[in-house]
Amino acid sequence: MTVAHPVAFADAPGGVCTTANPESRVIREVLARVGDKWSLLVIGALHDGPLRFTELQKRIDGISHRMLTQTLRSLERDGLVSRTAYAEIPPRVEYAATDLGRSLSEPVLALVRWAGEHGEEIERAREAFDG
């Protein structure tokens, strides 16, 4: 299958996200996966190296055991996270960002920084809107 380069659709109305781009479905699916808050936080947490499940859960405030499990499985399915099980007693499992996941961590961390820098401004806008 030939994959169209996104730049080819830059002049189309809406650019690469339009139905004129045959890859728009894949783009939407990828953005849905990496755009949810838990995936972003997991990728960011794994930026500096592998972590065990409990270490990862401690670093991500508010994530439940079930949600972390689902998020890790989805990220593993998409090739963004790897899972390594060690044959030890007690068993040890580590999660790490793959090369693909690490390539995503810089834009993710930039988005996290942006949210931190503009959080108060967004809160003020919400309060003004809710008036």
Coordinates of C-alpha atoms in Angstrom, one line a residue:
M1 CA 0.0 0.0 0.0
T2 CA 1.3 3.4 -0.9
V3 CA 1.1 5.9 1.9
A4 CA 0.5 9.5 0.9
H5 CA 2.8 12.0 2.5
P6 CA 0.9 14.4 4.8
V7 CA 2.5 17.4 3.1
A8 CA 0.7 16.5 -0.1
F9 CA -2.6 17.5 1.6
A10 CA -1.3 20.7 3.3
D11 CA -3.2 22.8 0.7
A12 CA -6.5 20.8 1.0
P13 CA -9.2 22.4 3.2
G14 CA -8.4 21.3 6.7
G15 CA -5.0 19.9 5.6
V16 CA -4.0 16.4 6.5
C17 CA -7.1 15.8 8.7
T18 CA -9.5 15.9 5.8
T19 CA -11.1 12.9 4.1
A20 CA -9.2 13.9 1.0
N21 CA -6.2 12.3 2.7
P22 CA -6.5 8.5 2.5
E23 CA -4.5 8.3 5.8
S24 CA -6.9 10.5 7.7
R25 CA -8.5 7.5 9.5
V26 CA -5.2 6.3 10.7
I27 CA -4.3 9.9 11.8
R28 CA -7.5 10.2 13.8
E29 CA -6.9 6.8 15.5
V30 CA -3.4 7.6 16.5
L31 CA -4.4 11.1 17.8
A32 CA -7.2 9.4 19.8
R33 CA -4.7 7.0 21.4
V34 CA -2.0 9.5 22.2
G35 CA -4.4 12.4 22.9
D36 CA -6.0 10.9 25.9
K37 CA -4.7 12.2 29.2
W38 CA -3.5 8.8 30.6
S39 CA -1.5 7.9 27.5
L40 CA 0.2 11.3 27.5
L41 CA 1.1 10.9 31.2
V42 CA 2.4 7.4 30.8
I43 CA 4.6 8.3 27.8
G44 CA 5.9 11.3 29.7
A45 CA 6.6 9.2 32.8
L46 CA 8.5 6.6 30.8
H47 CA 10.6 9.3 29.1
D48 CA 13.5 8.9 31.5
G49 CA 13.6 5.1 31.5
P50 CA 11.8 1.9 32.3
L51 CA 9.5 1.6 35.3
R52 CA 7.7 -1.2 37.1
F53 CA 3.9 -1.0 37.2
T54 CA 3.7 0.2 40.8
E55 CA 6.4 2.9 40.2
L56 CA 4.5 4.1 37.2
Q57 CA 1.3 4.2 39.1
K58 CA 2.9 6.3 41.9
R59 CA 4.2 8.8 39.4
I60 CA 0.8 9.3 37.7
D61 CA -1.6 11.0 40.2
G62 CA -5.1 9.7 40.1
I63 CA -4.7 6.8 37.7
S64 CA -6.4 3.6 38.8
H65 CA -4.9 0.1 38.6
R66 CA -7.4 -0.8 35.9
M67 CA -6.9 2.3 33.8
L68 CA -3.1 2.0 34.0
T69 CA -3.4 -1.6 32.8
Q70 CA -5.7 -0.7 29.9
T71 CA -3.5 2.3 28.9
L72 CA -0.3 0.2 29.0
R73 CA -1.9 -2.5 26.9
S74 CA -3.1 0.0 24.3
L75 CA 0.3 1.7 24.1
E76 CA 2.0 -1.7 23.8
R77 CA -0.4 -2.7 21.0
D78 CA 0.4 0.6 19.2
G79 CA 4.2 -0.1 19.5
L80 CA 4.8 2.9 21.9
V81 CA 5.6 0.9 25.0
S82 CA 7.3 -2.4 25.6
R83 CA 6.7 -4.9 28.4
T84 CA 9.5 -7.0 29.7
A85 CA 8.8 -9.8 32.2
Y86 CA 11.8 -11.2 34.1
A87 CA 11.7 -14.8 35.3
E88 CA 12.5 -14.0 39.0
I89 CA 10.9 -14.6 42.3
P90 CA 9.0 -12.5 42.9
P91 CA 8.2 -11.9 39.2
R92 CA 9.3 -8.5 37.9
V93 CA 7.7 -6.6 34.9
E94 CA 9.1 -3.4 33.5
Y95 CA 7.5 -1.0 31.0
A96 CA 9.6 1.2 28.8
A97 CA 9.0 3.6 25.9
T98 CA 10.0 2.1 22.6
D99 CA 12.0 4.1 20.0
L100 CA 8.6 5.1 18.6
G101 CA 7.3 6.0 22.0
R102 CA 10.5 8.1 22.8
S103 CA 10.0 9.9 19.5
L104 CA 6.5 10.9 20.8
S105 CA 7.8 11.9 24.2
E106 CA 9.2 15.3 23.1
P107 CA 6.0 16.6 21.6
V108 CA 4.1 15.1 24.6
L109 CA 6.4 16.9 27.1
A110 CA 6.1 20.1 25.1
L111 CA 2.3 19.8 25.4
V112 CA 2.6 19.1 29.2
R113 CA 4.8 22.2 29.6
W114 CA 2.3 24.3 27.6
A115 CA -0.5 23.1 29.8
G116 CA 1.5 24.0 32.9
E117 CA 2.4 27.5 31.5
H118 CA -1.2 28.3 30.5
G119 CA -3.2 26.5 33.2
E120 CA -4.0 29.6 35.2
E121 CA -5.1 31.5 32.0
I122 CA -7.4 28.6 31.1
E123 CA -8.9 28.5 34.6
R124 CA -9.6 32.3 34.3
A125 CA -11.2 31.8 30.9
R126 CA -13.4 29.0 32.4
E127 CA -14.5 31.1 35.3
A128 CA -15.3 34.0 33.0
F129 CA -17.3 31.7 30.7
D130 CA -19.1 30.1 33.6
G131 CA -19.7 33.6 35.0

